[in-house]
Short mmCIF file of C-alpha atoms in Angstrom, two decimals:
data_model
loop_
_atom_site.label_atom_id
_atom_site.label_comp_id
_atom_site.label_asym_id
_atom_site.label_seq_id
_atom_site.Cartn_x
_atom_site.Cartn_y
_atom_site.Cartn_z
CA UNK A 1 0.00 0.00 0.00
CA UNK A 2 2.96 2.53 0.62
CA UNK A 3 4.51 1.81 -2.81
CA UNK A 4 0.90 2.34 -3.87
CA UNK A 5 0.79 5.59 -2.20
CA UNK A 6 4.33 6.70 -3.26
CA UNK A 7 3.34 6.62 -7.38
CA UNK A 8 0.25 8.39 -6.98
CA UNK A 9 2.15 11.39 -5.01
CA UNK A 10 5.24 11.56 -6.92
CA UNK A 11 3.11 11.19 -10.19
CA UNK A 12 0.71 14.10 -9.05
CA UNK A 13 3.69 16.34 -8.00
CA UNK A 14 5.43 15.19 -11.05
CA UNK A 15 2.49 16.59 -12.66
CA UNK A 16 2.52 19.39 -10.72
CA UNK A 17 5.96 20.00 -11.52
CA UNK A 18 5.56 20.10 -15.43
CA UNK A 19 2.40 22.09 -15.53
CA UNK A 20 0.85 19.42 -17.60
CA UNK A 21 -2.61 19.85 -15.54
CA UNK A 22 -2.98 23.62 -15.96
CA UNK A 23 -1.99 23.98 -19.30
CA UNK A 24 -5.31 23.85 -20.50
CA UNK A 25 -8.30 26.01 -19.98
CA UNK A 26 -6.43 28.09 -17.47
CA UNK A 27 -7.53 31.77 -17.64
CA UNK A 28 -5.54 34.65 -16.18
CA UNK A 29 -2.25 33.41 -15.31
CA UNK A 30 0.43 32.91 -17.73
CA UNK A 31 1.44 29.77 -17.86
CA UNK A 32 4.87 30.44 -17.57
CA UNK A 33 4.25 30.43 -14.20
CA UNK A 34 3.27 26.87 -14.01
CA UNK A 35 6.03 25.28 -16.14
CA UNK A 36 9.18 23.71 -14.82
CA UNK A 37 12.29 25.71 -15.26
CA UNK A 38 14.18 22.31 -16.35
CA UNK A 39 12.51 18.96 -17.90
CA UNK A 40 11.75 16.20 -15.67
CA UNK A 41 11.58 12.42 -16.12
CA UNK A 42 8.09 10.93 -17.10
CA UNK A 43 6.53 10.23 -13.63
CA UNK A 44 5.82 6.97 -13.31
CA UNK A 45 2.01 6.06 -14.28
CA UNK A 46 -0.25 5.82 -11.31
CA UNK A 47 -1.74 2.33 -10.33
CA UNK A 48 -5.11 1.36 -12.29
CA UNK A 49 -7.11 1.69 -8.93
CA UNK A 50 -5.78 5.47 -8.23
CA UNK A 51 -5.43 8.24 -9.77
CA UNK A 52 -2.12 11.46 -9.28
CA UNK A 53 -4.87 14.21 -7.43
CA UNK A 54 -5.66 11.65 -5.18
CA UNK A 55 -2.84 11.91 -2.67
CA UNK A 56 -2.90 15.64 -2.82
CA UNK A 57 -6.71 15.72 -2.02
CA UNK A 58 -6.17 13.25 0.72
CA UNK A 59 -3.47 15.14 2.17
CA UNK A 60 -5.10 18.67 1.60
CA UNK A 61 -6.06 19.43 4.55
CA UNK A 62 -3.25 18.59 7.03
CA UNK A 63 -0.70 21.29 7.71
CA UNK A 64 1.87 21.76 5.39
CA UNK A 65 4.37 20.27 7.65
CA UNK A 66 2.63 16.75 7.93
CA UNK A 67 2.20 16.78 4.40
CA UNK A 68 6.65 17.00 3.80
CA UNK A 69 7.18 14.46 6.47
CA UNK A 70 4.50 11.73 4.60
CA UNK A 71 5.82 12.93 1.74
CA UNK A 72 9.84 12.39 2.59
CA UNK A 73 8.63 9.03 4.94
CA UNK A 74 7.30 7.37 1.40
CA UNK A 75 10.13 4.91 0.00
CA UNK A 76 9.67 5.61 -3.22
CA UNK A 77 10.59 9.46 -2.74
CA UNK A 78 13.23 8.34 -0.67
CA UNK A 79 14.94 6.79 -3.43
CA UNK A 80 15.08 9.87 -5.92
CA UNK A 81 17.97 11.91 -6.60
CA UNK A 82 18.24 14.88 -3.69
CA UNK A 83 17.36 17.35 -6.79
CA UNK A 84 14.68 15.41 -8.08
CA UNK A 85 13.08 15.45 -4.19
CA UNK A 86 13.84 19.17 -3.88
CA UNK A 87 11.87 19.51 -6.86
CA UNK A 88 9.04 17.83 -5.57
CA UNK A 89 9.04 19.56 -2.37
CA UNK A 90 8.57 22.99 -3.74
CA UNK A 91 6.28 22.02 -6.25
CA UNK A 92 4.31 20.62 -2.85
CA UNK A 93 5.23 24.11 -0.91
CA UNK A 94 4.12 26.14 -4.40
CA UNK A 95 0.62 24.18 -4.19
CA UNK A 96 -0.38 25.07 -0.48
CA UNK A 97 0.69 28.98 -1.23
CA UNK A 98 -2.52 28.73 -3.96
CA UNK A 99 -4.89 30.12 -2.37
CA UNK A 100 -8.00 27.46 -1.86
CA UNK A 101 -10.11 28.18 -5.01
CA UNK A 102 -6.80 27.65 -7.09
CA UNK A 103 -5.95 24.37 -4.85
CA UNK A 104 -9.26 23.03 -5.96
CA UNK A 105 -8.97 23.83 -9.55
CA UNK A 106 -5.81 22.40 -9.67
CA UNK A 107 -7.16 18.76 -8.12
CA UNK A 108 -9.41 19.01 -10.55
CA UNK A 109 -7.72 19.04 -13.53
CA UNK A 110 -5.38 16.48 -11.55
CA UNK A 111 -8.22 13.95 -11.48
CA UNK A 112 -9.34 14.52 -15.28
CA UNK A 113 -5.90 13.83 -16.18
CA UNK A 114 -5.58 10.99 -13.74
CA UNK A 115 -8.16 9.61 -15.74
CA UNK A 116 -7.23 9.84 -19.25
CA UNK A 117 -5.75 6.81 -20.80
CA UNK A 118 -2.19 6.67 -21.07
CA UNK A 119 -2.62 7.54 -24.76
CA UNK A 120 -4.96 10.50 -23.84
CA UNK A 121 -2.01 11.86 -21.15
CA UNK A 122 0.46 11.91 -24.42
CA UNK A 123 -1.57 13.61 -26.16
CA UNK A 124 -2.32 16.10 -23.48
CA UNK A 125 1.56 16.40 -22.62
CA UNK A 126 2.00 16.76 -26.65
CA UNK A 127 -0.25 19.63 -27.28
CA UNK A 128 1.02 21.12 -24.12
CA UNK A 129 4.92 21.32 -25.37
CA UNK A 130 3.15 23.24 -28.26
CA UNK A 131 1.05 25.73 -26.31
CA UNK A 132 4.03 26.47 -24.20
CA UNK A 133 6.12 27.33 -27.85
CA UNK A 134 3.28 30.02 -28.39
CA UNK A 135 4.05 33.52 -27.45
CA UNK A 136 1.95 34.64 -24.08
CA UNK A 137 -0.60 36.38 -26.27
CA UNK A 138 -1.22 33.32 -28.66
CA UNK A 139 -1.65 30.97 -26.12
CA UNK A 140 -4.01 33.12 -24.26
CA UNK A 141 -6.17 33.58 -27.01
CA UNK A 142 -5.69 29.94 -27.83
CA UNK A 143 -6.85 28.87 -24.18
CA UNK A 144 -9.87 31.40 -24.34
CA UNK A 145 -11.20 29.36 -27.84
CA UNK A 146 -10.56 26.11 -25.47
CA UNK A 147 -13.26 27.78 -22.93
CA UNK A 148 -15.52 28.46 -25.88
CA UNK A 149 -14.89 25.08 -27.24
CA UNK A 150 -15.85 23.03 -24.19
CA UNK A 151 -18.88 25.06 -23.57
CA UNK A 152 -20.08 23.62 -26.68
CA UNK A 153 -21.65 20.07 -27.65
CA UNK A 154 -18.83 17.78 -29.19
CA UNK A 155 -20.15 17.82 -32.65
CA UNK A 156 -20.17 21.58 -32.57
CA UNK A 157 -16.49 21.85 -31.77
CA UNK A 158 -15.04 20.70 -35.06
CA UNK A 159 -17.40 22.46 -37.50
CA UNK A 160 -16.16 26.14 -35.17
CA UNK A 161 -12.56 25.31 -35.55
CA UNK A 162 -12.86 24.75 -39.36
CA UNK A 163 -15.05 27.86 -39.51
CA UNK A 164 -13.87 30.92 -41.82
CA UNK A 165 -13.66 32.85 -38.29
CA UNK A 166 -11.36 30.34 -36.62
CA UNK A 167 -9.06 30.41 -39.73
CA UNK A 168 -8.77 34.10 -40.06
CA UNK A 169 -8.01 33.87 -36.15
CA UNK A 170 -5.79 30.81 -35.24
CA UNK A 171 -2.61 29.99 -37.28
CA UNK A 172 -3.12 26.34 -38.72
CA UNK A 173 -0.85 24.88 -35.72
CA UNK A 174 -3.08 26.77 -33.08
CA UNK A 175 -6.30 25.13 -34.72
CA UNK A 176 -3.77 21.94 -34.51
CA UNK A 177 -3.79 22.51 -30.96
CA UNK A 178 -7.49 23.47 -30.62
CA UNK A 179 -8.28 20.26 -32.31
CA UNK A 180 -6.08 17.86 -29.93
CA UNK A 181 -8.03 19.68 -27.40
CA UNK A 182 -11.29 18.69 -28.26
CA UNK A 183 -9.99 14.99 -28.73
CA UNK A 184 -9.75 15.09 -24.54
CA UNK A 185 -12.44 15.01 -22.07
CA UNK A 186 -12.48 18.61 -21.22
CA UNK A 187 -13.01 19.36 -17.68
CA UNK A 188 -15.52 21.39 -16.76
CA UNK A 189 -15.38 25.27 -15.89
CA UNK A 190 -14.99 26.13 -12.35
CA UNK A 191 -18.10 27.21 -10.41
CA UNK A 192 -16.94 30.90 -11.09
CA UNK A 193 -15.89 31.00 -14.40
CA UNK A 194 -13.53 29.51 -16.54
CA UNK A 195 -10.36 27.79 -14.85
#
């Protein structure tokens, strides 16, 4: 059970880490913010019968401090390089300064990934590496068209991103990216707006 436990946290911060979970739909903040400043390994893929937000969401609520030590008391963690575990510990740290809201948006994106097939998560890390080649503005506007994507049926989706507007608008490699998009579940916005 504590190997278990030790992929789904060090695959959620590794997740964490690389941004892949807020890439899309995220309004507001650039995502600069969220991506690593150096690549990281794959993190290993959680077991079939858990998910990467589920140790974070388990462990939410304790104090930050009992959150590090379960954290650096996991075996798996224990055996990572120190930089690799420094990482992961600010990445942990970074996600308890978010203020609640953005702690809850980010566990839920966690769990959408957590449940896309393993093909689905390349994909996702895929068009991400693209969106993050975009210049700030681009990728903006390309993460507002995801909003108005997902508020529409799936059918929908594909006929707007082919559309005369979406062509004068988006480069072909942004409607690339638009279309990946709408091969994903999209989550769904947050109670206030997109996320």
């Amino acid at each position: 059970m504590k190997l278990t436990t030790g992929r789904v946290v060090i695959a959620a911060l590794a997740l964490l880490l690389t941004g892949v979970v807020s890439s899309f739909g995220q309004a507001g903040r650039p995502a600069e913010q969220h991506a690593a400043p150096h690549p990281v390994p794959r993190p290993p893929r959680p077991p079939q019968n858990g998910h990467a937000g589920q140790w974070l969401r388990q462990h939410n609520n304790l104090p930050p401090e009992q959150q590090r030590k379960a954290l650096q008391s996991d075996p798996q963690f224990r055996s990572l390089p120190p930089q690799q575990k420094q990482h992961f510990e600010n990445q942990l740290d970074r996600f308890n300064r978010l203020p609640p809201q953005q702690r809850q948006q980010v566990l839920n994106r966690m769990d959408t990934f957590g449940h896309l097939t393993p093909e689905q998560q390349d994909t996702a890390r895929q068009l991400h590496s693209q969106m993050q080649q975009l210049p700030p503005q681009r990728r903006q506007a390309v993460r507002n068209a995801i909003q108005a994507l997902r508020a529409m049926p799936p059918q929908a989706r594909q006929r707007q991103i082919e559309s005369d507007a979406y062509k004068r608008q988006f480069s072909p490699e942004e409607r690339g990216i638009l279309g990946g998009a709408t091969t994903l579940p999209l989550a769904p916005a947050g109670p206030n707006g997109p996320d």
